[in-house]
Tab-separated table of C-alpha atoms and ligand atoms in Angstrom:
chain	number	residue	atom	x	y	z
A	1	MET	CA	91.018	65.552	96.776
A	2	SER	CA	88.641	62.687	96.185
A	3	ARG	CA	87.148	60.689	98.985
A	4	SER	CA	87.403	57.439	97.076
A	5	ALA	CA	89.546	56.481	94.152
A	6	HIS	CA	88.377	54.147	91.404
A	7	PRO	CA	90.551	52.271	88.986
A	8	ALA	CA	90.609	53.850	85.551
A	9	GLY	CA	88.033	52.649	83.077
A	10	PRO	CA	84.284	52.503	82.991
A	11	ARG	CA	82.332	51.259	85.966
A	12	HIS	CA	79.624	49.080	84.548
A	13	ALA	CA	76.022	49.338	85.562
A	14	ASP	CA	76.151	45.869	87.070
A	15	VAL	CA	78.827	46.933	89.550
A	16	LEU	CA	76.903	49.970	90.771
A	17	PRO	CA	76.104	49.528	94.446
A	18	GLU	CA	73.013	47.408	94.955
A	19	GLY	CA	69.960	49.422	95.988
A	20	HIS	CA	71.580	52.746	95.185
A	21	TYR	CA	68.547	53.564	93.072
A	22	SER	CA	65.133	52.010	93.135
A	23	ALA	CA	63.476	50.288	90.208
A	24	PRO	CA	61.892	52.560	87.598
A	25	PRO	CA	58.498	53.862	88.684
A	26	THR	CA	55.534	52.214	87.012
A	27	ASP	CA	54.311	55.561	85.660
A	28	LEU	CA	56.956	58.131	84.782
A	29	ASN	CA	54.278	60.774	84.247
A	30	ALA	CA	52.858	60.438	87.769
A	31	LEU	CA	53.576	63.174	90.321
A	32	ASP	CA	53.757	61.777	93.834
A	33	PRO	CA	51.864	64.254	96.056
A	34	LYS	CA	54.318	63.455	98.854
A	35	VAL	CA	57.180	65.179	97.058
A	36	TRP	CA	55.357	67.849	95.036
A	37	ALA	CA	53.740	71.030	96.317
A	38	GLN	CA	50.018	70.893	97.004
A	39	THR	CA	48.679	72.657	93.904
A	40	VAL	CA	50.972	70.843	91.446
A	41	GLY	CA	49.239	68.703	88.837
A	42	ARG	CA	49.086	68.153	85.081
A	43	THR	CA	46.808	70.089	82.752
A	44	THR	CA	44.740	68.171	80.184
A	45	ASP	CA	47.656	68.751	77.759
A	46	GLY	CA	49.986	66.925	80.139
A	47	VAL	CA	51.972	70.027	81.095
A	48	VAL	CA	52.677	70.355	84.805
A	49	GLU	CA	51.066	73.330	86.515
A	50	VAL	CA	51.352	74.978	89.913
A	51	GLY	CA	48.966	77.511	91.413
A	52	GLY	CA	46.961	77.357	88.184
A	53	ILE	CA	49.824	78.271	85.805
A	54	ASP	CA	51.627	75.772	83.593
A	55	VAL	CA	55.392	75.488	83.614
A	56	LYS	CA	55.785	76.370	79.937
A	57	ALA	CA	54.153	79.735	80.597
A	58	LEU	CA	56.249	80.141	83.745
A	59	ALA	CA	59.470	79.337	81.887
A	60	GLU	CA	58.558	81.784	79.165
A	61	GLN	CA	57.832	84.580	81.608
A	62	PHE	CA	60.579	84.019	84.188
A	63	GLY	CA	63.221	81.974	82.384
A	64	THR	CA	65.050	78.925	83.725
A	65	PRO	CA	66.445	77.853	86.033
A	66	ALA	CA	63.986	79.243	88.547
A	67	TYR	CA	62.428	78.242	91.838
A	68	PHE	CA	58.637	78.279	91.974
A	69	ILE	CA	57.038	78.372	95.406
A	70	ASP	CA	53.412	77.421	95.974
A	71	GLU	CA	52.198	80.193	98.263
A	72	ALA	CA	49.005	78.414	99.290
A	73	ASP	CA	51.020	75.335	100.238
A	74	PHE	CA	53.522	77.381	102.248
A	75	ARG	CA	50.738	79.091	104.157
A	76	ALA	CA	48.910	75.802	104.702
A	77	ARG	CA	51.996	74.111	106.121
A	78	ALA	CA	52.833	77.086	108.343
A	79	ARG	CA	49.246	77.121	109.593
A	80	ALA	CA	49.261	73.355	110.162
A	81	TRP	CA	52.290	73.701	112.462
A	82	ARG	CA	50.743	76.677	114.233
A	83	THR	CA	47.432	74.880	114.763
A	84	ALA	CA	49.059	71.590	115.765
A	85	PHE	CA	51.023	73.216	118.597
A	86	GLY	CA	48.186	75.505	119.680
A	87	PRO	CA	48.253	78.675	121.747
A	88	ASP	CA	50.416	77.239	124.529
A	89	ALA	CA	53.466	76.727	122.330
A	90	ASP	CA	55.443	78.740	119.811
A	91	VAL	CA	56.492	77.828	116.300
A	92	PHE	CA	59.630	79.560	115.079
A	93	TYR	CA	60.265	79.132	111.354
A	94	ALA	CA	64.009	78.619	110.788
A	95	GLY	CA	64.816	81.429	108.386
A	96	LYS	CA	68.024	79.855	107.158
A	97	ALA	CA	65.951	77.313	105.168
A	98	PHE	CA	64.722	80.135	102.942
A	99	LEU	CA	64.049	83.733	103.836
A	100	SER	CA	62.659	86.660	101.900
A	101	ARG	CA	60.429	89.546	102.850
A	102	ALA	CA	57.380	87.926	101.266
A	103	VAL	CA	58.010	84.804	103.337
A	104	VAL	CA	58.338	86.936	106.480
A	105	ARG	CA	54.944	88.451	105.738
A	106	TRP	CA	53.319	85.037	105.182
A	107	LEU	CA	54.756	83.822	108.481
A	108	TYR	CA	53.575	86.908	110.306
A	109	GLU	CA	50.088	86.553	108.879
A	110	GLU	CA	49.941	82.854	109.771
A	111	GLY	CA	50.967	83.537	113.379
A	112	LEU	CA	54.475	82.069	113.342
A	113	ASN	CA	57.648	83.411	114.909
A	114	LEU	CA	61.020	83.496	113.194
A	115	ASP	CA	64.551	82.242	113.859
A	116	VAL	CA	67.481	84.154	112.417
A	117	CYS	CA	71.175	83.460	112.740
A	118	SER	CA	72.974	86.397	111.154
A	119	GLY	CA	72.748	90.147	110.763
A	120	GLY	CA	71.499	89.643	107.200
A	121	GLU	CA	68.670	87.364	108.271
A	122	LEU	CA	67.775	89.764	111.087
A	123	ALA	CA	67.681	92.681	108.643
A	124	THR	CA	65.406	90.699	106.286
A	125	ALA	CA	63.121	89.699	109.150
A	126	LEU	CA	62.738	93.254	110.421
A	127	SER	CA	62.420	94.707	106.945
A	128	GLY	CA	59.717	92.153	106.140
A	129	GLY	CA	57.728	93.395	109.131
A	130	MET	CA	58.245	90.671	111.700
A	131	PRO	CA	57.845	92.254	115.138
A	132	ALA	CA	61.179	91.983	116.962
A	133	ASP	CA	59.663	90.241	119.956
A	134	ARG	CA	58.714	87.334	117.657
A	135	ILE	CA	62.326	86.879	116.499
A	136	ALA	CA	64.888	84.511	118.016
A	137	PHE	CA	68.571	85.070	117.338
A	138	HIS	CA	70.818	82.004	116.974
A	139	GLY	CA	74.393	81.207	116.062
A	140	ASN	CA	77.631	79.936	117.501
A	141	ASN	CA	79.653	83.052	116.711
A	142	LYS	CA	77.427	86.103	116.743
A	143	SER	CA	79.470	89.248	116.311
A	144	THR	CA	79.367	92.167	118.708
A	145	GLU	CA	77.568	94.190	116.016
A	146	GLU	CA	74.997	91.451	115.496
A	147	ILE	CA	74.329	91.100	119.222
A	148	THR	CA	74.069	94.868	119.611
A	149	ARG	CA	71.580	95.146	116.732
A	150	ALA	CA	69.540	92.254	118.063
A	151	VAL	CA	69.362	93.702	121.587
A	152	GLU	CA	68.611	97.204	120.304
A	153	ALA	CA	65.886	95.878	118.027
A	154	GLY	CA	64.384	94.085	121.037
A	155	VAL	CA	64.418	90.505	119.756
A	156	GLY	CA	62.305	88.121	121.810
A	157	ARG	CA	65.218	85.882	122.644
A	158	ILE	CA	68.867	85.337	121.987
A	159	VAL	CA	69.970	81.720	122.118
A	160	LEU	CA	73.286	81.703	123.952
A	161	ASP	CA	75.756	79.232	122.561
A	162	SER	CA	78.879	79.418	124.748
A	163	PHE	CA	80.329	80.628	128.042
A	164	GLN	CA	81.943	83.584	126.291
A	165	GLU	CA	78.683	84.567	124.683
A	166	ILE	CA	76.875	84.571	128.028
A	167	VAL	CA	79.243	87.289	129.202
A	168	ARG	CA	79.236	89.102	125.848
A	169	VAL	CA	75.453	89.363	125.549
A	170	ALA	CA	75.060	90.293	129.234
A	171	HIS	CA	77.633	93.034	128.827
A	172	ILE	CA	76.051	94.473	125.676
A	173	ALA	CA	72.537	94.330	127.131
A	174	SER	CA	73.653	96.006	130.375
A	175	SER	CA	75.500	98.736	128.543
A	176	LEU	CA	72.305	99.432	126.569
A	177	GLY	CA	70.311	99.460	129.789
A	178	ARG	CA	68.408	96.335	128.734
A	179	ARG	CA	67.648	92.969	130.210
A	180	GLN	CA	67.744	90.500	127.312
A	181	ARG	CA	65.595	87.381	127.320
A	182	VAL	CA	67.842	84.405	126.569
A	183	GLN	CA	67.810	80.652	126.237
A	184	ILE	CA	70.896	78.536	126.679
A	185	ARG	CA	71.599	76.035	123.945
A	186	VAL	CA	72.767	72.712	125.255
A	187	THR	CA	74.095	69.660	123.463
A	188	VAL	CA	72.347	66.682	124.909
A	189	GLY	CA	74.577	63.999	123.439
A	190	VAL	CA	72.075	63.005	120.767
A	191	GLU	CA	72.547	63.342	117.084
A	192	ALA	CA	69.702	62.412	114.807
A	193	HIS	CA	69.705	62.000	111.083
A	194	THR	CA	66.860	60.616	109.084
A	195	HIS	CA	65.996	57.148	110.359
A	196	GLU	CA	68.492	56.783	113.129
A	197	PHE	CA	69.960	58.629	116.029
A	198	ILE	CA	73.092	58.140	118.026
A	199	ALA	CA	72.861	58.755	121.736
A	200	THR	CA	76.508	59.055	122.657
A	201	ALA	CA	79.621	60.997	121.811
A	202	HIS	CA	78.022	63.767	119.807
A	203	GLU	CA	79.171	66.559	122.040
A	204	ASP	CA	82.053	66.846	119.585
A	205	GLN	CA	80.534	69.730	117.605
A	206	LYS	CA	80.653	73.499	117.498
A	207	PHE	CA	77.135	74.244	118.749
A	208	GLY	CA	75.903	74.604	122.295
A	209	VAL	CA	77.188	73.870	125.760
A	210	PRO	CA	77.486	70.158	126.594
A	211	LEU	CA	75.239	68.764	129.307
A	212	ALA	CA	78.064	66.378	130.084
A	213	GLY	CA	80.330	67.144	133.013
A	214	GLY	CA	77.907	69.686	134.452
A	215	GLN	CA	78.889	72.288	131.849
A	216	ALA	CA	75.334	73.277	130.953
A	217	ALA	CA	74.440	73.583	134.640
A	218	GLU	CA	77.460	75.828	135.098
A	219	ALA	CA	76.387	77.964	132.124
A	220	VAL	CA	72.942	78.441	133.686
A	221	ARG	CA	74.567	79.289	137.027
A	222	ARG	CA	76.654	82.010	135.419
A	223	ALA	CA	73.838	83.407	133.295
A	224	LEU	CA	71.508	83.654	136.291
A	225	GLN	CA	74.030	85.896	138.043
A	226	LEU	CA	74.167	88.485	135.278
A	227	ASP	CA	71.828	91.493	135.411
A	228	GLY	CA	71.772	91.914	131.645
A	229	LEU	CA	70.140	88.506	131.125
A	230	GLU	CA	66.730	87.050	131.817
A	231	VAL	CA	67.111	83.300	131.442
A	232	ILE	CA	63.830	81.992	130.044
A	233	GLY	CA	64.795	78.467	129.133
A	234	ILE	CA	66.893	75.746	127.596
A	235	HIS	CA	67.333	75.050	123.912
A	236	SER	CA	68.232	71.820	122.138
A	237	HIS	CA	68.464	71.097	118.403
A	238	ILE	CA	69.487	67.556	117.551
A	239	GLY	CA	69.870	67.292	113.795
A	240	SER	CA	68.132	67.476	110.463
A	241	GLN	CA	65.872	65.499	108.127
A	242	ILE	CA	64.714	63.385	111.099
A	243	PHE	CA	61.845	60.901	110.833
A	244	ASP	CA	62.435	59.006	114.042
A	245	MET	CA	61.017	60.672	117.179
A	246	SER	CA	63.185	58.686	119.598
A	247	GLY	CA	66.015	61.230	119.348
A	248	PHE	CA	63.624	63.949	120.581
A	249	GLU	CA	62.530	61.659	123.359
A	250	VAL	CA	66.079	61.294	124.657
A	251	ALA	CA	66.743	65.017	124.189
A	252	ALA	CA	63.574	66.014	126.084
A	253	HIS	CA	64.449	63.591	128.867
A	254	ARG	CA	67.887	65.157	129.275
A	255	VAL	CA	66.706	68.770	128.989
A	256	VAL	CA	63.994	68.164	131.592
A	257	GLY	CA	66.671	66.573	133.769
A	258	LEU	CA	68.595	69.831	133.577
A	259	LEU	CA	65.460	71.866	134.422
A	260	LYS	CA	65.041	69.696	137.486
A	261	ASP	CA	68.668	70.228	138.539
A	262	ILE	CA	68.179	73.977	138.101
A	263	ARG	CA	65.054	73.891	140.239
A	264	ASP	CA	66.851	71.882	142.924
A	265	GLU	CA	69.877	74.184	142.933
A	266	HIS	CA	68.353	77.631	142.382
A	267	GLY	CA	64.726	77.149	143.402
A	268	ILE	CA	63.451	78.345	140.019
A	269	GLU	CA	61.572	76.555	137.279
A	270	LEU	CA	62.593	77.917	133.894
A	271	PRO	CA	59.400	78.593	131.940
A	272	GLU	CA	60.388	77.467	128.439
A	273	ILE	CA	62.098	74.750	126.466
A	274	ASP	CA	62.890	74.778	122.787
A	275	LEU	CA	63.259	71.430	121.038
A	276	GLY	CA	64.679	72.848	117.809
A	277	GLY	CA	63.805	71.775	114.288
A	278	GLY	CA	65.036	69.067	112.005
A	279	LEU	CA	61.823	67.306	111.024
A	280	GLY	CA	62.158	65.394	107.764
A	281	ILE	CA	60.315	65.797	104.461
A	282	ALA	CA	59.870	63.521	101.445
A	283	TYR	CA	62.514	64.090	98.792
A	284	THR	CA	61.632	60.815	97.093
A	285	SER	CA	58.646	58.481	97.284
A	286	ASP	CA	60.620	56.312	99.727
A	287	ASP	CA	60.434	58.958	102.481
A	288	ASP	CA	57.497	58.978	104.902
A	289	PRO	CA	57.386	62.183	106.910
A	290	ARG	CA	55.003	62.700	109.807
A	291	GLU	CA	52.242	65.259	109.877
A	292	PRO	CA	52.676	68.315	112.154
A	293	HIS	CA	49.805	67.207	114.401
A	294	GLU	CA	51.490	63.835	115.019
A	295	ILE	CA	54.779	65.568	115.785
A	296	ALA	CA	53.091	68.083	118.095
A	297	LYS	CA	51.277	65.320	119.933
A	298	ALA	CA	54.432	63.238	120.329
A	299	LEU	CA	56.618	66.135	121.512
A	300	THR	CA	54.018	67.539	123.900
A	301	GLU	CA	53.426	64.110	125.413
A	302	ILE	CA	57.128	63.432	125.825
A	303	VAL	CA	57.701	66.752	127.612
A	304	SER	CA	54.614	66.420	129.863
A	305	ARG	CA	55.536	62.885	130.818
A	306	GLU	CA	59.129	63.824	131.631
A	307	CYS	CA	58.016	66.861	133.646
A	308	GLU	CA	55.439	64.874	135.537
A	309	SER	CA	58.003	62.347	136.660
A	310	ALA	CA	60.393	65.169	137.608
A	311	ARG	CA	57.523	66.993	139.412
A	312	LEU	CA	58.045	70.112	137.339
A	313	ARG	CA	55.451	72.426	135.906
A	314	THR	CA	55.342	71.718	132.153
A	315	PRO	CA	57.258	74.515	130.443
A	316	ARG	CA	56.056	76.323	127.321
A	317	ILE	CA	57.416	74.444	124.320
A	318	SER	CA	58.801	75.983	121.176
A	319	VAL	CA	59.876	74.260	117.969
A	320	GLU	CA	61.815	75.495	114.971
A	321	PRO	CA	60.838	73.771	111.737
A	322	GLY	CA	62.476	75.154	108.606
A	323	ARG	CA	62.645	72.428	105.987
A	324	ALA	CA	59.333	70.876	107.057
A	325	ILE	CA	57.495	74.100	106.214
A	326	VAL	CA	59.210	75.431	103.103
A	327	GLY	CA	60.946	72.352	101.661
A	328	PRO	CA	58.009	70.659	99.942
A	329	THR	CA	56.441	73.925	98.726
A	330	ALA	CA	58.866	74.672	95.885
A	331	PHE	CA	60.443	73.044	92.855
A	332	THR	CA	63.290	74.069	90.607
A	333	LEU	CA	62.488	74.301	86.917
A	334	TYR	CA	65.339	73.599	84.497
A	335	GLU	CA	65.672	73.385	80.752
A	336	VAL	CA	67.370	70.263	79.442
A	337	GLY	CA	70.561	70.953	77.493
A	338	THR	CA	73.125	68.370	76.468
A	339	ILE	CA	72.153	64.718	76.838
A	340	LYS	CA	75.069	62.299	76.918
A	341	PRO	CA	74.389	58.544	76.957
A	342	LEU	CA	77.320	56.572	78.367
A	343	ASP	CA	77.014	53.002	77.152
A	344	GLY	CA	76.381	50.476	79.872
A	345	LEU	CA	76.376	53.153	82.553
A	346	ARG	CA	73.676	55.782	82.452
A	347	THR	CA	72.655	58.904	80.609
A	348	TYR	CA	73.934	62.273	81.777
A	349	VAL	CA	71.303	64.981	81.439
A	350	SER	CA	72.733	68.479	81.739
A	351	VAL	CA	70.560	71.345	82.922
A	352	ASP	CA	71.025	75.109	82.851
A	353	GLY	CA	71.767	75.349	86.604
A	354	GLY	CA	73.421	72.902	88.984
A	355	MET	CA	75.411	73.013	92.204
A	356	SER	CA	75.066	76.807	92.322
A	357	ASP	CA	71.286	76.514	92.834
A	358	ASN	CA	71.293	73.172	94.689
A	359	ILE	CA	74.460	72.301	96.577
A	360	ARG	CA	72.826	69.676	98.771
A	361	THR	CA	73.532	66.714	96.510
A	362	ALA	CA	77.233	67.550	96.294
A	363	LEU	CA	77.444	68.548	99.942
A	364	TYR	CA	75.461	65.846	101.700
A	365	ASP	CA	74.740	63.216	99.041
A	366	ALA	CA	71.146	64.392	99.284
A	367	GLU	CA	68.558	62.500	97.266
A	368	TYR	CA	66.072	64.175	94.969
A	369	SER	CA	63.416	63.199	92.467
A	370	VAL	CA	62.965	64.640	88.994
A	371	ALA	CA	60.216	64.647	86.386
A	372	LEU	CA	59.668	65.701	82.797
A	373	VAL	CA	57.158	68.520	83.200
A	374	SER	CA	56.676	70.204	79.814
A	375	ARG	CA	54.868	67.163	78.395
A	376	THR	CA	54.011	63.565	79.146
A	377	SER	CA	55.773	60.668	77.487
A	378	ASP	CA	55.070	57.003	76.855
A	379	ALA	CA	58.742	56.200	76.204
A	380	GLU	CA	60.638	53.605	78.222
A	381	PRO	CA	62.347	54.720	81.433
A	382	MET	CA	66.021	55.589	81.133
A	383	LEU	CA	68.437	55.738	84.047
A	384	VAL	CA	69.797	59.269	84.289
A	385	ARG	CA	72.015	61.454	86.346
A	386	VAL	CA	70.946	65.093	86.261
A	387	VAL	CA	74.014	67.317	86.304
A	388	GLY	CA	74.630	71.037	86.150
A	389	LYS	CA	76.746	73.258	83.943
A	390	HIS	CA	79.571	73.904	86.394
A	391	CYS	CA	83.232	73.034	85.941
A	392	GLU	CA	83.155	70.330	88.560
A	393	SER	CA	82.454	66.638	88.111
A	394	GLY	CA	80.677	66.582	91.480
A	395	ASP	CA	78.131	69.047	90.085
A	396	ILE	CA	75.227	66.637	90.432
A	397	VAL	CA	71.619	67.668	91.046
A	398	VAL	CA	69.951	64.248	91.049
A	399	ARG	CA	72.291	61.299	91.388
A	400	ASP	CA	70.039	58.497	90.171
A	401	ALA	CA	66.627	58.875	88.626
A	402	PHE	CA	64.533	57.724	85.698
A	403	LEU	CA	63.314	59.955	82.915
A	404	PRO	CA	61.628	58.944	79.649
A	405	ALA	CA	64.071	57.764	76.971
A	406	ASP	CA	62.725	60.278	74.427
A	407	LEU	CA	63.929	63.206	76.576
A	408	ALA	CA	65.336	65.922	74.320
A	409	PRO	CA	67.149	69.233	74.624
A	410	GLY	CA	64.617	71.987	75.250
A	411	ASP	CA	62.355	69.817	77.431
A	412	LEU	CA	61.613	71.208	80.859
A	413	ILE	CA	62.331	69.068	83.880
A	414	ALA	CA	61.659	69.917	87.502
A	415	VAL	CA	63.199	68.832	90.782
A	416	PRO	CA	60.639	68.909	93.620
A	417	ALA	CA	61.173	69.661	97.312
A	418	THR	CA	63.804	72.344	96.709
A	419	GLY	CA	62.194	74.991	98.919
A	420	ALA	CA	64.680	74.546	101.767
A	421	TYR	CA	68.452	75.037	101.691
A	422	CYS	CA	68.636	75.547	97.921
A	423	ARG	CA	68.178	79.259	97.177
A	424	SER	CA	69.457	80.023	100.691
A	425	MET	CA	72.687	78.109	99.962
A	426	ALA	CA	72.979	79.231	96.338
A	427	SER	CA	76.332	80.517	95.129
A	428	ASN	CA	77.804	82.368	92.194
A	429	TYR	CA	80.257	79.621	91.322
A	430	ASN	CA	81.501	80.062	87.748
A	431	HIS	CA	79.850	83.484	87.929
A	432	VAL	CA	76.533	81.811	87.329
A	433	LEU	CA	73.619	84.093	88.191
A	434	ARG	CA	71.454	82.970	91.062
A	435	PRO	CA	67.907	82.052	89.953
A	436	PRO	CA	64.802	83.947	90.987
A	437	VAL	CA	62.165	82.737	93.418
A	438	VAL	CA	58.663	83.129	92.043
A	439	ALA	CA	55.569	82.804	94.231
A	440	VAL	CA	52.633	81.217	92.435
A	441	GLY	CA	49.020	81.052	93.557
A	442	ASP	CA	45.485	81.519	92.249
A	443	GLY	CA	46.614	81.849	88.656
A	444	GLU	CA	49.108	84.582	89.447
A	445	ALA	CA	52.886	84.498	89.594
A	446	ARG	CA	55.041	87.115	91.296
A	447	VAL	CA	58.806	87.351	91.653
A	448	ILE	CA	59.733	87.520	95.351
A	449	VAL	CA	63.503	87.313	94.840
A	450	ARG	CA	64.584	88.444	91.399
A	451	ARG	CA	67.126	86.749	89.171
A	452	GLU	CA	70.653	87.994	89.600
A	453	THR	CA	72.068	89.929	86.671
A	454	GLU	CA	75.579	90.355	85.315
A	455	GLU	CA	75.248	93.925	86.515
A	456	ASP	CA	74.755	92.649	90.069
A	457	LEU	CA	77.932	90.593	89.709
A	458	LEU	CA	79.975	93.409	88.282
A	459	ARG	CA	78.746	95.891	90.859
A	460	LEU	CA	80.552	93.911	93.568
A	461	ASP	CA	83.728	93.753	91.492
A	462	VAL	CA	85.206	97.174	91.962
A	463	GLY	CA	87.961	96.655	89.418
B	501	PLP	C1	68.836	74.514	111.151
B	501	PLP	C2	68.142	74.741	112.414
B	501	PLP	C3	66.757	74.593	112.486
B	501	PLP	C4	65.919	74.158	111.321
B	501	PLP	O1	66.238	72.895	110.849
B	501	PLP	P1	65.288	72.184	109.766
B	501	PLP	O2	65.991	70.915	109.469
B	501	PLP	O3	65.226	73.093	108.595
B	501	PLP	O4	63.961	72.020	110.406
B	501	PLP	C5	66.133	74.860	113.687
B	501	PLP	N1	66.837	75.270	114.763
B	501	PLP	C6	68.175	75.428	114.717
B	501	PLP	C7	68.872	75.879	115.926
B	501	PLP	C8	68.864	75.166	113.561
B	501	PLP	O5	70.189	75.324	113.535
């Protein structure tokens, strides 16, 4: 099924939608620090390096495609969030963005907590040494086994997502002789994406209990009656890749409104609110993300102001950034294969990976940047589409970008800002082997998730 049909025949460059791609950059060799990890630069030979190692050496040692994560940058971003929110708030890294045991250790060492949303993520978190009380368990359809494991492990909080789950978690906790700390996830009727948010009609989604019609208040009422639960607060997550703080403002206003209703009805002030994640990063030079300290200041002020006017004690705030911590810290390194110029249209540049290592372009029309990294070039810019090797015409990694016209098979190109939702969403489509994740820092490189092998594939296929 295609979402839009085009008449047969070539679509000429001059009928491509206006503004779909920007003009060629003035310097194709430049690396915009907004989209590249902190320690990325070019050596005097013009080869791109990260953590003190150049990409040609990395490709030789680890092969391509591969994800390279700048450990110092990851730690710095984690620390920046931690410091920005201070001791009176909690930062939960959203593990679904990218999770491995090394990452769990970095988070632990930098003082962050961790969100998980499946048994597999919980197992990784615990195995990586995250203390259970610093783990939050999410999800709209947690299984009985997952809830049982989470309660037994002693996770710090379970975020309850439905009326049925309130009863389910209470029952499991009681039968284990526990009282589980929980938050209730509400949908506040705000959905935010990038530069805009919509403040109505977005209760039509699978997550959370709607505030509308008193449903969230009813959920709190029921949860408060159950011995197996200790209700510590309300949770709201409004979207992803958000730059505009006004969506959080509306969400905080509505969540605080609920806290006030709870106080008025039950005489208790819930001690915590969680405002979720979703903060945007720069995928291209056109994006302007905010710094953690600006976000912390804005969110804390919004909540204090709302609480003051509702005459509530300001609750402890938690946030759940995933993409904003890990996204900018990694790039994917590919080797250029077939180059196919289509006259009057663009040049298709095929790489040795594709939608199996980055599904976001196909899935959400995500935008990415790309650069030639194994050398510099003075050639003219050429309009390219970077595509993968999969049997799917939608297998696009970078929809519209410019690369030097002398690009040749064997060159290395890299796509920055692939730390979040790339390896974690990777698939084995076409029985392609999922790439490794290599941590680089201080002149050393270490595999933290190894490359999949054909043996791995065949081990699952029991014949
Ligand atoms: C996905 C998700 C996050 C993280 O979102 P980012 O866009 O990566 O910051 C945080 N909280 C919840 C509940 C989520 O589902």
